[in-house]
Tab-separated table of C-alpha atoms in Angstrom:
chain	number	residue	atom	x	y	z
A	8	UNK	CA	64.919	-93.001	52.910
A	9	UNK	CA	67.877	-94.636	54.878
A	10	UNK	CA	70.393	-92.690	52.828
A	11	UNK	CA	71.322	-89.211	53.371
A	12	UNK	CA	69.217	-86.979	50.968
A	13	UNK	CA	72.580	-85.053	50.771
A	14	UNK	CA	75.496	-86.849	49.881
A	15	UNK	CA	79.086	-85.094	50.918
A	16	UNK	CA	82.225	-85.807	49.017
A	17	UNK	CA	85.342	-84.043	49.289
A	18	UNK	CA	87.843	-83.711	46.468
A	19	UNK	CA	90.638	-81.718	47.547
A	20	UNK	CA	89.313	-78.433	48.812
A	21	UNK	CA	86.343	-79.133	46.885
A	22	UNK	CA	82.899	-79.868	48.476
A	23	UNK	CA	80.513	-81.849	46.254
A	24	UNK	CA	76.905	-81.881	47.691
A	25	UNK	CA	74.829	-84.287	45.690
A	26	UNK	CA	70.709	-84.371	45.979
A	27	UNK	CA	70.392	-88.003	46.636
A	28	UNK	CA	66.751	-88.860	45.919
A	29	UNK	CA	66.694	-90.389	42.086
A	30	UNK	CA	63.591	-92.014	42.523
A	31	UNK	CA	61.675	-88.819	42.629
A	32	UNK	CA	64.301	-87.206	40.090
A	33	UNK	CA	65.616	-85.234	43.159
A	34	UNK	CA	62.222	-83.721	43.948
A	35	UNK	CA	62.283	-80.949	46.788
A	36	UNK	CA	61.586	-81.731	50.040
A	37	UNK	CA	61.680	-80.331	53.768
A	38	UNK	CA	64.545	-82.652	54.596
A	39	UNK	CA	66.294	-81.683	51.502
A	40	UNK	CA	66.340	-77.944	52.586
A	41	UNK	CA	67.629	-78.713	55.920
A	42	UNK	CA	70.345	-80.977	54.924
A	43	UNK	CA	71.318	-78.389	52.340
A	44	UNK	CA	71.556	-75.662	54.483
A	45	UNK	CA	73.063	-77.328	57.098
A	46	UNK	CA	75.910	-78.446	54.762
A	47	UNK	CA	76.307	-74.974	53.520
A	48	UNK	CA	76.496	-73.415	56.759
A	49	UNK	CA	79.244	-75.855	57.785
A	50	UNK	CA	81.421	-75.408	54.770
A	51	UNK	CA	81.188	-71.751	55.388
A	52	UNK	CA	82.945	-72.023	58.555
A	53	UNK	CA	85.684	-74.670	57.086
A	54	UNK	CA	88.887	-73.153	55.998
A	55	UNK	CA	89.484	-76.276	53.919
A	56	UNK	CA	86.892	-75.951	51.386
A	57	UNK	CA	87.224	-73.500	48.744
A	58	UNK	CA	84.111	-74.233	46.486
A	59	UNK	CA	81.200	-76.149	46.548
A	60	UNK	CA	79.399	-78.231	43.745
A	61	UNK	CA	75.892	-78.881	44.124
A	62	UNK	CA	74.382	-81.706	41.681
A	63	UNK	CA	71.643	-84.284	41.470
A	64	UNK	CA	72.246	-88.052	41.665
A	65	UNK	CA	70.923	-90.359	38.791
A	66	UNK	CA	71.073	-88.173	35.882
A	67	UNK	CA	68.831	-85.140	36.989
A	68	UNK	CA	69.581	-81.986	38.844
A	69	UNK	CA	66.049	-81.377	40.404
A	70	UNK	CA	62.580	-82.074	39.274
A	71	UNK	CA	61.071	-79.132	41.507
A	72	UNK	CA	58.327	-79.549	44.072
A	73	UNK	CA	56.894	-82.811	44.544
A	74	UNK	CA	53.322	-82.358	43.068
A	75	UNK	CA	51.967	-85.004	45.566
A	76	UNK	CA	52.605	-83.060	48.494
A	77	UNK	CA	51.821	-79.746	46.812
A	78	UNK	CA	48.179	-80.974	46.172
A	79	UNK	CA	47.772	-81.129	49.980
A	80	UNK	CA	48.909	-77.687	50.623
A	81	UNK	CA	44.961	-76.483	50.186
A	82	UNK	CA	44.222	-78.453	53.274
A	83	UNK	CA	46.395	-75.897	55.307
A	84	UNK	CA	45.854	-72.352	56.190
A	85	UNK	CA	47.354	-69.431	54.308
A	86	UNK	CA	50.164	-69.010	57.067
A	87	UNK	CA	51.058	-72.593	57.108
A	88	UNK	CA	51.125	-72.641	53.029
A	89	UNK	CA	53.632	-69.464	53.407
A	90	UNK	CA	55.745	-71.365	55.899
A	91	UNK	CA	56.175	-73.927	53.270
A	92	UNK	CA	57.278	-71.534	50.850
A	93	UNK	CA	59.740	-69.804	53.198
A	94	UNK	CA	61.518	-73.030	53.566
A	95	UNK	CA	62.207	-73.174	49.902
A	96	UNK	CA	63.189	-69.482	50.240
A	97	UNK	CA	65.594	-69.791	53.038
A	98	UNK	CA	67.288	-72.757	51.267
A	99	UNK	CA	67.716	-70.535	48.005
A	100	UNK	CA	69.181	-67.605	50.489
A	101	UNK	CA	71.591	-69.867	51.828
A	102	UNK	CA	73.175	-70.666	48.766
A	103	UNK	CA	73.624	-66.988	48.067
A	104	UNK	CA	74.691	-66.317	51.611
A	105	UNK	CA	77.471	-68.842	51.441
A	106	UNK	CA	80.616	-67.006	51.226
A	107	UNK	CA	82.182	-69.805	49.177
A	108	UNK	CA	81.421	-70.248	45.512
A	109	UNK	CA	78.503	-72.530	44.827
A	110	UNK	CA	78.688	-74.215	41.422
A	111	UNK	CA	75.631	-75.787	40.188
A	112	UNK	CA	76.381	-78.986	37.841
A	113	UNK	CA	73.081	-79.787	35.890
A	114	UNK	CA	72.295	-82.834	34.054
A	115	UNK	CA	68.791	-83.649	33.085
A	116	UNK	CA	65.836	-82.038	34.635
A	117	UNK	CA	66.257	-78.661	36.484
A	118	UNK	CA	62.141	-77.879	36.742
A	119	UNK	CA	60.373	-75.409	38.832
A	120	UNK	CA	62.205	-74.613	42.024
A	121	UNK	CA	64.913	-76.877	40.836
A	122	UNK	CA	65.745	-74.177	38.180
A	123	UNK	CA	65.674	-71.522	40.594
A	124	UNK	CA	68.036	-73.490	42.810
A	125	UNK	CA	70.349	-74.129	39.712
A	126	UNK	CA	70.371	-70.248	38.842
A	127	UNK	CA	70.897	-69.144	42.402
A	128	UNK	CA	74.296	-70.444	42.391
A	129	UNK	CA	77.296	-68.413	41.444
A	130	UNK	CA	77.987	-70.227	38.409
A	131	UNK	CA	76.540	-72.872	36.333
A	132	UNK	CA	78.030	-76.080	34.418
A	133	UNK	CA	75.235	-77.628	32.166
A	134	UNK	CA	75.318	-80.756	30.041
A	135	UNK	CA	73.865	-80.412	26.433
A	136	UNK	CA	70.987	-82.870	27.662
A	137	UNK	CA	69.801	-80.533	30.515
A	138	UNK	CA	66.293	-79.155	30.084
A	139	UNK	CA	65.061	-76.034	32.287
A	140	UNK	CA	61.702	-75.008	32.838
A	141	UNK	CA	59.518	-72.700	34.572
A	142	UNK	CA	56.519	-74.777	33.845
A	143	UNK	CA	54.261	-73.712	36.961
A	144	UNK	CA	51.528	-72.490	34.528
A	145	UNK	CA	50.708	-75.950	33.337
A	146	UNK	CA	49.710	-76.915	36.844
A	147	UNK	CA	47.960	-73.712	37.863
A	148	UNK	CA	50.638	-72.553	39.974
A	149	UNK	CA	52.893	-69.482	39.663
A	150	UNK	CA	56.893	-69.152	40.312
A	151	UNK	CA	58.527	-69.267	43.142
A	152	UNK	CA	62.292	-69.764	44.468
A	153	UNK	CA	63.161	-66.491	43.222
A	154	UNK	CA	62.771	-67.934	39.709
A	155	UNK	CA	61.620	-64.548	38.208
A	156	UNK	CA	64.085	-62.844	39.789
A	157	UNK	CA	67.190	-65.080	38.262
A	158	UNK	CA	65.678	-65.002	34.835
A	159	UNK	CA	65.174	-61.257	34.896
A	160	UNK	CA	69.009	-61.238	35.677
A	161	UNK	CA	69.587	-63.358	32.267
A	162	UNK	CA	67.119	-62.655	29.546
A	163	UNK	CA	64.556	-59.730	28.369
A	164	UNK	CA	61.457	-59.331	30.187
A	165	UNK	CA	59.576	-60.457	26.920
A	166	UNK	CA	61.375	-63.852	26.674
A	167	UNK	CA	61.009	-64.461	30.630
A	168	UNK	CA	57.401	-64.024	30.217
A	169	UNK	CA	57.074	-66.442	27.207
A	170	UNK	CA	58.736	-69.071	29.307
A	171	UNK	CA	56.791	-68.679	32.070
A	172	UNK	CA	53.378	-68.160	30.764
A	173	UNK	CA	54.034	-71.228	28.173
A	174	UNK	CA	56.103	-73.576	30.642
A	175	UNK	CA	57.916	-74.501	27.469
A	176	UNK	CA	61.336	-76.303	27.905
A	177	UNK	CA	64.639	-74.508	27.724
A	178	UNK	CA	67.730	-76.336	26.577
A	179	UNK	CA	71.047	-75.967	28.145
A	180	UNK	CA	72.514	-75.036	24.733
A	181	UNK	CA	69.731	-72.204	24.753
A	182	UNK	CA	70.902	-70.825	28.279
A	183	UNK	CA	74.423	-70.937	27.055
A	184	UNK	CA	73.499	-68.898	24.108
A	185	UNK	CA	71.973	-66.079	26.471
A	186	UNK	CA	75.260	-66.177	28.589
A	187	UNK	CA	73.748	-67.532	31.376
A	188	UNK	CA	76.117	-70.796	31.535
A	189	UNK	CA	79.642	-70.845	32.339
A	190	UNK	CA	80.286	-74.259	30.662
A	191	UNK	CA	78.381	-76.186	28.485
A	192	UNK	CA	79.373	-80.153	28.734
A	193	UNK	CA	78.635	-83.325	27.295
A	194	UNK	CA	76.055	-85.540	28.796
A	195	UNK	CA	77.588	-87.056	31.876
A	196	UNK	CA	80.525	-84.660	32.027
A	197	UNK	CA	78.767	-81.521	33.902
A	198	UNK	CA	80.273	-82.775	37.321
A	199	UNK	CA	83.651	-83.371	35.876
A	200	UNK	CA	83.696	-79.696	34.310
A	201	UNK	CA	82.595	-77.976	37.633
A	202	UNK	CA	85.368	-79.660	39.222
A	203	UNK	CA	87.781	-78.240	36.808
A	204	UNK	CA	85.890	-74.842	37.334
A	205	UNK	CA	86.137	-75.263	41.052
A	206	UNK	CA	89.890	-75.978	40.979
A	207	UNK	CA	90.191	-72.528	39.224
A	208	UNK	CA	88.720	-70.957	42.314
A	209	UNK	CA	90.724	-73.059	44.881
A	210	UNK	CA	93.683	-71.880	46.697
A	211	UNK	CA	92.476	-68.137	46.472
A	212	UNK	CA	92.077	-65.477	49.281
A	213	UNK	CA	88.817	-66.335	51.064
A	214	UNK	CA	87.922	-62.900	52.438
A	215	UNK	CA	88.282	-61.291	48.865
A	216	UNK	CA	86.443	-64.030	47.372
A	217	UNK	CA	83.585	-63.571	49.776
A	218	UNK	CA	83.510	-59.939	49.101
A	219	UNK	CA	83.542	-60.444	45.282
A	220	UNK	CA	80.674	-63.038	45.703
A	221	UNK	CA	78.650	-60.211	47.441
A	222	UNK	CA	79.611	-57.780	44.902
A	223	UNK	CA	78.424	-59.837	41.993
A	224	UNK	CA	75.251	-60.759	43.661
A	225	UNK	CA	74.490	-57.141	44.380
A	226	UNK	CA	75.383	-55.558	41.153
A	227	UNK	CA	72.303	-56.331	39.306
A	228	UNK	CA	70.199	-54.739	41.838
A	229	UNK	CA	71.907	-51.611	42.824
A	230	UNK	CA	72.762	-48.256	41.012
A	231	UNK	CA	76.033	-47.592	39.942
A	232	UNK	CA	76.732	-45.094	42.893
A	233	UNK	CA	75.230	-47.719	45.461
A	234	UNK	CA	77.450	-50.225	43.821
A	235	UNK	CA	80.724	-47.932	44.178
A	236	UNK	CA	80.068	-47.190	47.442
A	237	UNK	CA	79.635	-50.858	48.367
A	238	UNK	CA	83.102	-51.633	46.334
A	239	UNK	CA	84.928	-48.632	48.201
A	240	UNK	CA	83.782	-50.072	51.599
A	241	UNK	CA	85.162	-53.576	50.833
A	242	UNK	CA	88.334	-52.394	49.332
A	243	UNK	CA	89.144	-50.339	52.167
A	244	UNK	CA	88.875	-53.513	54.215
A	245	UNK	CA	90.745	-55.406	51.666
A	246	UNK	CA	93.588	-53.183	51.811
A	247	UNK	CA	94.284	-53.690	55.387
A	248	UNK	CA	94.074	-57.395	55.042
A	249	UNK	CA	96.676	-60.074	55.326
A	250	UNK	CA	95.452	-61.403	52.237
A	251	UNK	CA	96.293	-58.241	50.425
A	252	UNK	CA	99.568	-58.208	52.263
A	253	UNK	CA	100.567	-61.366	50.970
A	254	UNK	CA	98.964	-61.063	47.531
A	255	UNK	CA	100.760	-57.783	46.892
A	256	UNK	CA	104.222	-58.974	48.266
A	257	UNK	CA	104.115	-62.032	46.152
A	258	UNK	CA	103.377	-60.053	43.134
A	259	UNK	CA	106.386	-57.658	43.886
A	260	UNK	CA	108.510	-60.778	44.686
A	261	UNK	CA	107.620	-62.321	41.494
A	262	UNK	CA	106.072	-65.448	43.125
A	263	UNK	CA	103.035	-67.406	43.497
A	264	UNK	CA	101.009	-65.779	46.283
A	265	UNK	CA	100.051	-68.407	49.199
A	266	UNK	CA	96.827	-67.661	50.603
A	267	UNK	CA	96.334	-71.082	52.391
A	268	UNK	CA	98.840	-70.350	54.740
A	269	UNK	CA	96.986	-67.429	56.293
A	270	UNK	CA	94.140	-69.782	57.006
A	271	UNK	CA	93.026	-71.319	60.350
A	272	UNK	CA	94.289	-74.682	60.757
A	273	UNK	CA	91.608	-77.648	60.341
A	274	UNK	CA	91.243	-81.108	61.573
A	275	UNK	CA	88.669	-81.848	58.967
A	276	UNK	CA	89.287	-84.475	56.181
A	277	UNK	CA	90.958	-83.354	52.977
């Protein structure tokens, strides 16, 4: 491919990252892993970026792993196969490690590890024509990319087991009914809805929002005591920050808080 595998577009303080391999319905590849991780790491350091949207070109979010490539894995050693899977897992971790909110805008297929990638995001905007599936079983494989962990956060063990053992398709409307989707959009409108949601996250206090993201990620996995300890540690830091100084002063002075002025100047394009 001569074009970039991940297209980058800025819309004000929002960075839109588009998986650009429509011929394969945006199947996953090592090139995509590297490009997405690099883009997320750069966005994390850019104070002009408030939120990130991840979407797919050509009407599909991501069809998951390329089965033609997966068929060749049997010729590799177990260590080499593990290395390939770890490249996927590093990409999933990079989405969650990014301090900025990452919003998935899903149209069409989000299959296998493509579903994992969507569910790894902090928020999910899904078109009614979106179809999720963990259909590994249909090709003699088991889930990866955190699929079972992400599904377990959203539905019962029984329903997750059904979906994984049957490989059945799950509509965007179904996921919305389970509370796993932030916004349900008409076909072709997922990105527009995601941009609206990202705008609500723009102009906010970056340090506080990064702390909130970290808390939300850990909440399903920690005891109440451990979660409160994490909350306390982050609140102690926040109370001494310039962000809280500005936010509290703005509230008391009955004016909008201006968190943007606290950020480092940037020379990047808006």
